[in-house]
Amino acid sequence: MPGKYDAVIFDMDGTLVDTLAMTVGAIAKYAPQCGLPPLPREVIIPVIGYGNHEFYRALYPDAAPDVQQRVEDLVEAGELEIGRTLGPKILFPGAAEMLRRLREAGLPLFVASTGTSFHVEGCLEIGGVLTLFDRIACGEPDKIDMTAKLLRGFDPARVPFIGDSLKDVEAAHGNGLLAIGAGFGYAREGGAPFDVIYDTPQALCTALLG
């Protein structure tokens, strides 16, 4: 494999997909139906990347478990409904082109996400990039373990992890990977301690292919 990397692992929400464009609207629509208030972007950003149950417990810690589950179910379906109206624009500008360039260069691409397969595969399909990924790990709360499974057969020193949150840094460092922040996503807003941050998909692509 030419270049310094043999594969690349991406987080999805806040890294490739502008999740808040869907989540804020879906919560605004469905949370009141469950007797809960809508929430602003700045409240949601810190918990993007949490597993579904953990995500809604963090957003609505005082709600009863059955209410948390109801809003989770409604919002998850509502997100994709909004996503379909956005189409490929659910991806951050330049993200799709970056992924295609990496695949054309021969790099296997993986996804590690705590989101459900319904959410992850749905978003990637709407964005038009689902088929670009060789392996997708999702639906588990332990991102370190998910990343370890994706790494089987690869040298960790030659597989970077691209993300936007503290959980992504932990998943990378917990497996001996370089943690790269998607500055074009939510990496800077989340303030996680990435090893390096790239502000555009083009700059990230150039670094990965260098």
CSV table of N, CA and C in Angstrom, one decimal, residues 58-210:
chain,number,residue,atom,x,y,z
A,58,ALA,N,-28.4,11.8,28.8
A,58,ALA,CA,-27.6,13.0,29.0
A,58,ALA,C,-28.4,14.3,28.7
A,59,LEU,N,-29.2,14.2,27.6
A,59,LEU,CA,-30.0,15.4,27.3
A,59,LEU,C,-31.2,15.6,28.2
A,60,TYR,N,-31.8,14.5,28.6
A,60,TYR,CA,-33.0,14.6,29.5
A,60,TYR,C,-32.8,13.7,30.7
A,61,PRO,N,-31.9,14.1,31.6
A,61,PRO,CA,-31.6,13.2,32.7
A,61,PRO,C,-32.7,13.0,33.7
A,62,ASP,N,-33.7,14.0,33.8
A,62,ASP,CA,-34.8,13.9,34.8
A,62,ASP,C,-36.0,13.2,34.2
A,63,ALA,N,-36.0,12.9,32.9
A,63,ALA,CA,-37.1,12.2,32.3
A,63,ALA,C,-37.2,10.7,32.7
A,64,ALA,N,-38.4,10.2,32.8
A,64,ALA,CA,-38.5,8.8,33.1
A,64,ALA,C,-37.9,7.9,31.9
A,65,PRO,N,-37.4,6.7,32.2
A,65,PRO,CA,-36.8,5.9,31.2
A,65,PRO,C,-37.7,5.7,30.0
A,66,ASP,N,-39.0,5.5,30.2
A,66,ASP,CA,-39.9,5.2,29.1
A,66,ASP,C,-40.1,6.5,28.2
A,67,VAL,N,-40.0,7.6,28.8
A,67,VAL,CA,-40.1,8.9,28.1
A,67,VAL,C,-38.8,9.1,27.3
A,68,GLN,N,-37.7,8.8,27.9
A,68,GLN,CA,-36.4,8.9,27.2
A,68,GLN,C,-36.4,8.0,25.9
A,69,GLN,N,-36.9,6.8,26.1
A,69,GLN,CA,-37.0,5.8,25.0
A,69,GLN,C,-37.9,6.3,23.9
A,70,ARG,N,-39.1,6.9,24.3
A,70,ARG,CA,-40.0,7.3,23.3
A,70,ARG,C,-39.4,8.5,22.5
A,71,VAL,N,-38.8,9.4,23.1
A,71,VAL,CA,-38.2,10.5,22.3
A,71,VAL,C,-37.0,10.0,21.5
A,72,GLU,N,-36.3,9.1,22.0
A,72,GLU,CA,-35.2,8.5,21.2
A,72,GLU,C,-35.8,7.9,19.9
A,73,ASP,N,-36.8,7.1,20.0
A,73,ASP,CA,-37.4,6.4,18.8
A,73,ASP,C,-37.9,7.4,17.8
A,74,LEU,N,-38.6,8.5,18.3
A,74,LEU,CA,-39.2,9.5,17.4
A,74,LEU,C,-38.1,10.3,16.8
A,75,VAL,N,-37.1,10.7,17.5
A,75,VAL,CA,-36.1,11.6,17.0
A,75,VAL,C,-35.3,10.8,15.9
A,76,GLU,N,-34.9,9.6,16.2
A,76,GLU,CA,-34.1,8.8,15.3
A,76,GLU,C,-34.8,8.7,13.9
A,77,ALA,N,-36.1,8.4,13.9
A,77,ALA,CA,-36.8,8.3,12.7
A,77,ALA,C,-36.9,9.7,12.0
A,78,GLY,N,-37.2,10.7,12.9
A,78,GLY,CA,-37.3,12.1,12.4
A,78,GLY,C,-36.0,12.6,11.8
A,79,GLU,N,-34.9,12.2,12.3
A,79,GLU,CA,-33.6,12.7,11.8
A,79,GLU,C,-33.5,12.3,10.3
A,80,LEU,N,-33.7,11.0,10.0
A,80,LEU,CA,-33.6,10.6,8.6
A,80,LEU,C,-34.6,11.2,7.7
A,81,GLU,N,-35.8,11.5,8.3
A,81,GLU,CA,-36.8,12.2,7.5
A,81,GLU,C,-36.3,13.5,7.1
A,82,ILE,N,-35.7,14.3,8.0
A,82,ILE,CA,-35.1,15.6,7.7
A,82,ILE,C,-33.9,15.4,6.7
A,83,GLY,N,-33.1,14.3,7.0
A,83,GLY,CA,-32.0,14.1,6.2
A,83,GLY,C,-32.3,13.8,4.7
A,84,ARG,N,-33.4,13.1,4.5
A,84,ARG,CA,-33.8,12.9,3.1
A,84,ARG,C,-34.2,14.2,2.4
A,85,THR,N,-34.7,15.2,3.1
A,85,THR,CA,-35.0,16.4,2.4
A,85,THR,C,-33.7,17.2,2.1
A,86,LEU,N,-32.6,16.9,2.9
A,86,LEU,CA,-31.3,17.6,2.6
A,86,LEU,C,-30.5,16.9,1.6
A,87,GLY,N,-30.7,15.5,1.4
A,87,GLY,CA,-30.0,14.8,0.5
A,87,GLY,C,-28.5,14.8,0.8
A,88,PRO,N,-27.6,14.8,-0.2
A,88,PRO,CA,-26.2,14.8,0.0
A,88,PRO,C,-25.6,15.9,0.9
A,89,LYS,N,-26.4,17.0,1.0
A,89,LYS,CA,-26.0,18.1,1.8
A,89,LYS,C,-25.9,17.8,3.3
A,90,ILE,N,-26.4,16.6,3.7
A,90,ILE,CA,-26.2,16.2,5.1
A,90,ILE,C,-24.7,16.0,5.4
A,91,LEU,N,-23.9,15.8,4.4
A,91,LEU,CA,-22.4,15.7,4.6
A,91,LEU,C,-21.8,17.1,4.6
A,92,PHE,N,-20.7,17.2,5.4
A,92,PHE,CA,-20.0,18.5,5.4
A,92,PHE,C,-19.5,18.8,4.0
A,93,PRO,N,-19.5,20.0,3.6
A,93,PRO,CA,-19.0,20.3,2.2
A,93,PRO,C,-17.5,19.8,2.0
A,94,GLY,N,-17.4,19.1,0.9
A,94,GLY,CA,-16.1,18.5,0.6
A,94,GLY,C,-15.8,17.1,1.1
A,95,ALA,N,-16.7,16.6,2.0
A,95,ALA,CA,-16.5,15.3,2.6
A,95,ALA,C,-16.6,14.2,1.6
A,96,ALA,N,-17.6,14.2,0.8
A,96,ALA,CA,-17.8,13.1,-0.2
A,96,ALA,C,-16.6,13.1,-1.2
A,97,GLU,N,-16.2,14.2,-1.6
A,97,GLU,CA,-15.1,14.2,-2.6
A,97,GLU,C,-13.8,13.7,-1.9
A,98,MET,N,-13.6,14.0,-0.7
A,98,MET,CA,-12.4,13.5,0.1
A,98,MET,C,-12.5,12.0,0.2
A,99,LEU,N,-13.6,11.4,0.5
A,99,LEU,CA,-13.8,10.0,0.6
A,99,LEU,C,-13.5,9.3,-0.7
A,100,ARG,N,-14.0,9.9,-1.8
A,100,ARG,CA,-13.8,9.3,-3.1
A,100,ARG,C,-12.3,9.3,-3.5
A,101,ARG,N,-11.7,10.4,-3.2
A,101,ARG,CA,-10.2,10.5,-3.5
A,101,ARG,C,-9.4,9.5,-2.7
A,102,LEU,N,-9.8,9.3,-1.5
A,102,LEU,CA,-9.1,8.3,-0.6
A,102,LEU,C,-9.3,6.9,-1.2
A,103,ARG,N,-10.5,6.6,-1.6
A,103,ARG,CA,-10.8,5.2,-2.2
A,103,ARG,C,-10.1,5.1,-3.5
A,104,GLU,N,-10.1,6.1,-4.3
A,104,GLU,CA,-9.4,6.0,-5.6
A,104,GLU,C,-7.9,5.8,-5.4
A,105,ALA,N,-7.4,6.2,-4.3
A,105,ALA,CA,-5.9,6.0,-4.0
A,105,ALA,C,-5.7,4.7,-3.4
A,106,GLY,N,-6.7,3.9,-3.2
A,106,GLY,CA,-6.6,2.5,-2.7
A,106,GLY,C,-6.7,2.3,-1.2
A,107,LEU,N,-7.1,3.4,-0.5
A,107,LEU,CA,-7.2,3.2,1.0
A,107,LEU,C,-8.5,2.6,1.4
A,108,PRO,N,-8.5,1.5,2.2
A,108,PRO,CA,-9.7,1.0,2.8
A,108,PRO,C,-10.3,2.0,3.8
A,109,LEU,N,-11.6,2.2,3.8
A,109,LEU,CA,-12.2,3.2,4.7
A,109,LEU,C,-13.2,2.5,5.6
A,110,PHE,N,-13.1,2.8,6.9
A,110,PHE,CA,-13.9,2.2,7.9
A,110,PHE,C,-14.7,3.3,8.7
A,111,VAL,N,-15.8,2.9,9.3
A,111,VAL,CA,-16.6,3.8,10.2
A,111,VAL,C,-16.7,3.1,11.5
A,112,ALA,N,-16.5,3.9,12.6
A,112,ALA,CA,-16.8,3.5,13.9
A,112,ALA,C,-17.7,4.5,14.6
A,113,SER,N,-18.9,4.1,14.8
A,113,SER,CA,-20.0,5.0,15.4
A,113,SER,C,-20.8,4.3,16.4
A,114,THR,N,-21.1,5.0,17.5
A,114,THR,CA,-22.0,4.4,18.5
A,114,THR,C,-23.5,4.5,18.0
A,115,GLY,N,-23.8,5.1,16.9
A,115,GLY,CA,-25.2,5.2,16.4
A,115,GLY,C,-25.6,3.8,16.0
A,116,THR,N,-26.9,3.7,15.8
A,116,THR,CA,-27.5,2.4,15.4
A,116,THR,C,-27.2,2.2,13.9
A,117,SER,N,-27.3,1.0,13.4
A,117,SER,CA,-27.1,0.7,12.0
A,117,SER,C,-28.1,1.4,11.2
A,118,PHE,N,-29.3,1.6,11.7
A,118,PHE,CA,-30.4,2.3,11.0
A,118,PHE,C,-30.0,3.7,10.7
A,119,HIS,N,-29.4,4.4,11.8
A,119,HIS,CA,-29.0,5.8,11.7
A,119,HIS,C,-27.7,5.9,10.8
A,120,VAL,N,-26.7,5.1,11.1
A,120,VAL,CA,-25.4,5.2,10.4
A,120,VAL,C,-25.6,4.9,8.9
A,121,GLU,N,-26.1,3.7,8.6
A,121,GLU,CA,-26.2,3.3,7.2
A,121,GLU,C,-27.2,4.2,6.5
A,122,GLY,N,-28.3,4.7,7.2
A,122,GLY,CA,-29.2,5.6,6.6
A,122,GLY,C,-28.6,6.9,6.2
A,123,CYS,N,-27.8,7.5,7.1
A,123,CYS,CA,-27.1,8.8,6.8
A,123,CYS,C,-26.1,8.6,5.7
A,124,LEU,N,-25.3,7.6,5.7
A,124,LEU,CA,-24.3,7.4,4.7
A,124,LEU,C,-24.9,7.2,3.3
A,125,GLU,N,-26.1,6.4,3.3
A,125,GLU,CA,-26.8,6.2,2.0
A,125,GLU,C,-27.3,7.5,1.5
A,126,ILE,N,-28.0,8.3,2.3
A,126,ILE,CA,-28.5,9.6,1.9
A,126,ILE,C,-27.4,10.5,1.4
A,127,GLY,N,-26.2,10.4,2.0
A,127,GLY,CA,-25.1,11.2,1.6
A,127,GLY,C,-24.4,10.7,0.3
A,128,GLY,N,-24.8,9.5,-0.1
A,128,GLY,CA,-24.3,8.9,-1.3
A,128,GLY,C,-22.9,8.3,-1.2
A,129,VAL,N,-22.5,8.0,0.1
A,129,VAL,CA,-21.1,7.5,0.3
A,129,VAL,C,-21.1,6.1,1.0
A,130,LEU,N,-22.2,5.5,1.2
A,130,LEU,CA,-22.3,4.2,1.9
A,130,LEU,C,-21.3,3.2,1.3
A,131,THR,N,-21.4,3.1,0.0
A,131,THR,CA,-20.6,2.0,-0.7
A,131,THR,C,-19.1,2.3,-0.7
A,132,LEU,N,-18.7,3.4,-0.3
A,132,LEU,CA,-17.2,3.7,-0.2
A,132,LEU,C,-16.6,3.1,1.0
A,133,PHE,N,-17.3,2.6,1.9
A,133,PHE,CA,-16.8,2.0,3.1
A,133,PHE,C,-16.7,0.5,3.1
A,134,ASP,N,-15.5,0.0,3.5
A,134,ASP,CA,-15.2,-1.4,3.5
A,134,ASP,C,-15.8,-2.1,4.8
A,135,ARG,N,-15.7,-1.4,5.9
A,135,ARG,CA,-16.2,-2.0,7.2
A,135,ARG,C,-16.9,-0.9,8.0
A,136,ILE,N,-18.0,-1.3,8.6
A,136,ILE,CA,-18.8,-0.3,9.4
A,136,ILE,C,-19.1,-1.0,10.7
A,137,ALA,N,-18.6,-0.4,11.8
A,137,ALA,CA,-18.9,-0.9,13.2
A,137,ALA,C,-19.8,0.1,13.8
A,138,CYS,N,-20.9,-0.3,14.4
A,138,CYS,CA,-21.8,0.7,15.0
A,138,CYS,C,-22.7,0.0,16.0
A,139,GLY,N,-23.5,0.8,16.7
A,139,GLY,CA,-24.5,0.2,17.6
A,139,GLY,C,-24.0,-0.3,18.9
A,140,GLU,N,-22.8,0.0,19.2
A,140,GLU,CA,-22.2,-0.5,20.5
A,140,GLU,C,-21.7,0.7,21.3
A,141,PRO,N,-21.9,0.7,22.6
A,141,PRO,CA,-21.5,1.9,23.4
A,141,PRO,C,-20.0,2.0,23.6
A,142,ASP,N,-19.2,0.9,23.5
A,142,ASP,CA,-17.8,1.0,23.7
A,142,ASP,C,-17.0,1.2,22.4
A,143,LYS,N,-16.7,2.5,22.1
A,143,LYS,CA,-16.0,2.8,20.9
A,143,LYS,C,-14.6,2.3,20.8
A,144,ILE,N,-13.9,2.1,22.0
A,144,ILE,CA,-12.6,1.6,22.0
A,144,ILE,C,-12.6,0.2,21.5
A,145,ASP,N,-13.6,-0.6,21.9
A,145,ASP,CA,-13.7,-2.0,21.5
A,145,ASP,C,-14.1,-2.1,20.0
A,146,MET,N,-15.0,-1.3,19.6
A,146,MET,CA,-15.4,-1.3,18.2
A,146,MET,C,-14.2,-1.0,17.3
A,147,THR,N,-13.4,0.0,17.7
A,147,THR,CA,-12.2,0.3,16.9
A,147,THR,C,-11.2,-0.8,16.9
A,148,ALA,N,-11.0,-1.5,18.0
A,148,ALA,CA,-10.1,-2.7,18.0
A,148,ALA,C,-10.5,-3.7,17.1
A,149,LYS,N,-11.8,-4.0,16.9
A,149,LYS,CA,-12.3,-5.0,16.0
A,149,LYS,C,-12.0,-4.6,14.5
A,150,LEU,N,-12.2,-3.3,14.2
A,150,LEU,CA,-11.9,-2.8,12.9
A,150,LEU,C,-10.5,-2.9,12.5
A,151,LEU,N,-9.6,-2.8,13.5
A,151,LEU,CA,-8.1,-2.8,13.3
A,151,LEU,C,-7.6,-4.2,13.1
A,152,ARG,N,-8.3,-5.3,13.2
A,152,ARG,CA,-7.8,-6.6,13.1
A,152,ARG,C,-7.1,-6.8,11.7
A,153,GLY,N,-5.9,-7.2,11.7
A,153,GLY,CA,-5.1,-7.4,10.5
A,153,GLY,C,-4.4,-6.2,10.1
A,154,PHE,N,-4.4,-5.1,10.8
A,154,PHE,CA,-3.7,-3.8,10.5
A,154,PHE,C,-2.8,-3.4,11.6
A,155,ASP,N,-1.7,-2.7,11.2
A,155,ASP,CA,-0.8,-2.1,12.1
A,155,ASP,C,-1.4,-0.8,12.6
A,156,PRO,N,-1.6,-0.7,13.9
A,156,PRO,CA,-2.2,0.6,14.5
A,156,PRO,C,-1.4,1.8,14.1
A,157,ALA,N,-0.2,1.7,13.9
A,157,ALA,CA,0.7,2.9,13.6
A,157,ALA,C,0.4,3.4,12.2
A,158,ARG,N,-0.4,2.6,11.4
A,158,ARG,CA,-0.6,2.9,10.0
A,158,ARG,C,-2.1,3.1,9.7
A,159,VAL,N,-2.9,3.3,10.8
A,159,VAL,CA,-4.3,3.6,10.7
A,159,VAL,C,-4.7,4.7,11.6
A,160,PRO,N,-5.0,5.9,11.0
A,160,PRO,CA,-5.5,7.0,11.9
A,160,PRO,C,-7.0,7.0,12.1
A,161,PHE,N,-7.4,7.6,13.2
A,161,PHE,CA,-8.8,7.7,13.5
A,161,PHE,C,-9.2,9.2,13.3
A,162,ILE,N,-10.2,9.4,12.5
A,162,ILE,CA,-10.7,10.8,12.3
A,162,ILE,C,-12.0,11.0,13.0
A,163,GLY,N,-12.1,12.0,13.9
A,163,GLY,CA,-13.3,12.2,14.6
A,163,GLY,C,-13.5,13.6,15.0
A,164,ASP,N,-14.5,13.8,16.0
A,164,ASP,CA,-14.8,15.2,16.4
A,164,ASP,C,-15.0,15.3,17.9
A,165,SER,N,-15.0,14.2,18.6
A,165,SER,CA,-15.4,14.3,20.1
A,165,SER,C,-14.3,13.6,20.9
A,166,LEU,N,-14.5,13.8,22.2
A,166,LEU,CA,-13.6,13.1,23.2
A,166,LEU,C,-13.6,11.6,23.1
A,167,LYS,N,-14.8,11.1,22.8
A,167,LYS,CA,-14.9,9.6,22.6
A,167,LYS,C,-14.1,9.1,21.5
A,168,ASP,N,-13.9,10.0,20.4
A,168,ASP,CA,-13.1,9.6,19.3
A,168,ASP,C,-11.6,9.6,19.7
A,169,VAL,N,-11.2,10.6,20.4
A,169,VAL,CA,-9.8,10.6,20.9
A,169,VAL,C,-9.5,9.4,21.8
A,170,GLU,N,-10.5,9.1,22.7
A,170,GLU,CA,-10.3,7.9,23.5
A,170,GLU,C,-10.2,6.6,22.7
A,171,ALA,N,-11.1,6.5,21.7
A,171,ALA,CA,-11.1,5.3,20.8
A,171,ALA,C,-9.7,5.2,20.1
A,172,ALA,N,-9.2,6.3,19.6
A,172,ALA,CA,-7.9,6.3,18.9
A,172,ALA,C,-6.8,5.9,19.9
A,173,HIS,N,-6.7,6.7,20.9
A,173,HIS,CA,-5.5,6.5,21.8
A,173,HIS,C,-5.6,5.2,22.6
A,174,GLY,N,-6.8,4.7,22.8
A,174,GLY,CA,-7.0,3.4,23.5
A,174,GLY,C,-6.5,2.3,22.6
A,175,ASN,N,-6.3,2.5,21.3
A,175,ASN,CA,-5.8,1.5,20.4
A,175,ASN,C,-4.5,1.8,19.8
A,176,GLY,N,-3.9,2.9,20.3
A,176,GLY,CA,-2.6,3.3,19.8
A,176,GLY,C,-2.6,4.0,18.4
A,177,LEU,N,-3.7,4.6,18.1
A,177,LEU,CA,-3.9,5.3,16.8
A,177,LEU,C,-3.6,6.8,17.0
A,178,LEU,N,-3.3,7.4,15.9
A,178,LEU,CA,-3.2,8.9,15.8
A,178,LEU,C,-4.7,9.4,15.8
A,179,ALA,N,-5.0,10.4,16.6
A,179,ALA,CA,-6.3,11.0,16.7
A,179,ALA,C,-6.3,12.3,15.9
A,180,ILE,N,-7.1,12.3,14.8
A,180,ILE,CA,-7.1,13.5,14.0
A,180,ILE,C,-8.5,14.1,14.1
A,181,GLY,N,-8.6,15.4,14.3
A,181,GLY,CA,-9.8,16.1,14.5
A,181,GLY,C,-10.3,16.7,13.2
A,182,ALA,N,-11.7,16.5,12.9
A,182,ALA,CA,-12.3,17.1,11.8
A,182,ALA,C,-12.7,18.5,12.1
A,183,GLY,N,-11.8,19.4,11.8
A,183,GLY,CA,-12.1,20.8,12.1
A,183,GLY,C,-13.2,21.4,11.3
A,184,PHE,N,-13.5,20.8,10.2
A,184,PHE,CA,-14.6,21.2,9.3
A,184,PHE,C,-15.9,20.6,9.9
A,185,GLY,N,-15.8,19.8,10.9
A,185,GLY,CA,-17.0,19.3,11.6
A,185,GLY,C,-17.1,19.9,12.9
A,186,TYR,N,-17.3,19.1,14.0
A,186,TYR,CA,-17.5,19.7,15.3
A,186,TYR,C,-16.3,19.6,16.2
A,187,ALA,N,-15.1,19.2,15.7
A,187,ALA,CA,-13.9,19.0,16.5
A,187,ALA,C,-13.6,20.2,17.3
A,188,ARG,N,-13.5,21.4,16.7
A,188,ARG,CA,-13.1,22.6,17.5
A,188,ARG,C,-14.2,23.0,18.5
A,189,GLU,N,-15.5,22.8,18.1
A,189,GLU,CA,-16.6,23.2,19.1
A,189,GLU,C,-16.5,22.2,20.3
A,190,GLY,N,-16.2,21.0,20.1
A,190,GLY,CA,-16.2,20.0,21.2
A,190,GLY,C,-15.0,20.2,22.1
A,191,GLY,N,-13.9,20.7,21.5
A,191,GLY,CA,-12.7,21.0,22.3
A,191,GLY,C,-11.9,19.8,22.8
A,192,ALA,N,-12.1,18.6,22.1
A,192,ALA,CA,-11.4,17.4,22.5
A,192,ALA,C,-9.9,17.5,22.1
A,193,PRO,N,-9.0,16.8,22.9
A,193,PRO,CA,-7.6,17.0,22.7
A,193,PRO,C,-7.0,16.1,21.6
A,194,PHE,N,-7.3,16.4,20.3
A,194,PHE,CA,-6.8,15.7,19.2
A,194,PHE,C,-5.3,15.9,19.0
A,195,ASP,N,-4.6,15.0,18.4
A,195,ASP,CA,-3.2,15.1,18.1
A,195,ASP,C,-3.0,16.2,17.1
A,196,VAL,N,-3.9,16.3,16.1
A,196,VAL,CA,-3.8,17.3,15.1
A,196,VAL,C,-5.3,17.5,14.6
A,197,ILE,N,-5.6,18.7,14.1
A,197,ILE,CA,-6.9,19.0,13.5
A,197,ILE,C,-6.7,19.7,12.2
A,198,TYR,N,-7.5,19.2,11.2
A,198,TYR,CA,-7.5,19.8,9.9
A,198,TYR,C,-8.8,20.5,9.6
A,199,ASP,N,-8.7,21.7,9.1
A,199,ASP,CA,-9.9,22.5,9.0
A,199,ASP,C,-10.8,22.3,7.8
A,200,THR,N,-10.2,21.6,6.8
A,200,THR,CA,-11.0,21.3,5.6
A,200,THR,C,-10.8,19.9,5.2
A,201,PRO,N,-11.8,19.3,4.5
A,201,PRO,CA,-11.6,17.9,4.0
A,201,PRO,C,-10.4,17.8,3.0
A,202,GLN,N,-10.2,18.9,2.2
A,202,GLN,CA,-9.1,18.9,1.3
A,202,GLN,C,-7.8,18.8,2.0
A,203,ALA,N,-7.6,19.5,3.1
A,203,ALA,CA,-6.3,19.5,3.8
A,203,ALA,C,-6.1,18.1,4.5
A,204,LEU,N,-7.2,17.6,5.0
A,204,LEU,CA,-7.2,16.2,5.6
A,204,LEU,C,-6.8,15.2,4.6
A,205,CYS,N,-7.4,15.3,3.4
A,205,CYS,CA,-7.1,14.3,2.3
A,205,CYS,C,-5.7,14.4,1.9
A,206,THR,N,-5.2,15.5,1.8
A,206,THR,CA,-3.7,15.7,1.4
A,206,THR,C,-2.8,15.1,2.4
A,207,ALA,N,-3.2,15.3,3.7
A,207,ALA,CA,-2.3,14.8,4.8
A,207,ALA,C,-2.4,13.2,4.8
A,208,LEU,N,-3.6,12.7,4.6
A,208,LEU,CA,-3.7,11.2,4.6
A,208,LEU,C,-3.0,10.6,3.4
A,209,LEU,N,-3.0,11.2,2.3
A,209,LEU,CA,-2.4,10.7,1.1
A,209,LEU,C,-0.9,11.0,1.0
A,210,GLY,N,-0.4,11.9,1.9
A,210,GLY,CA,1.0,12.2,1.9
A,210,GLY,C,1.9,11.2,2.4
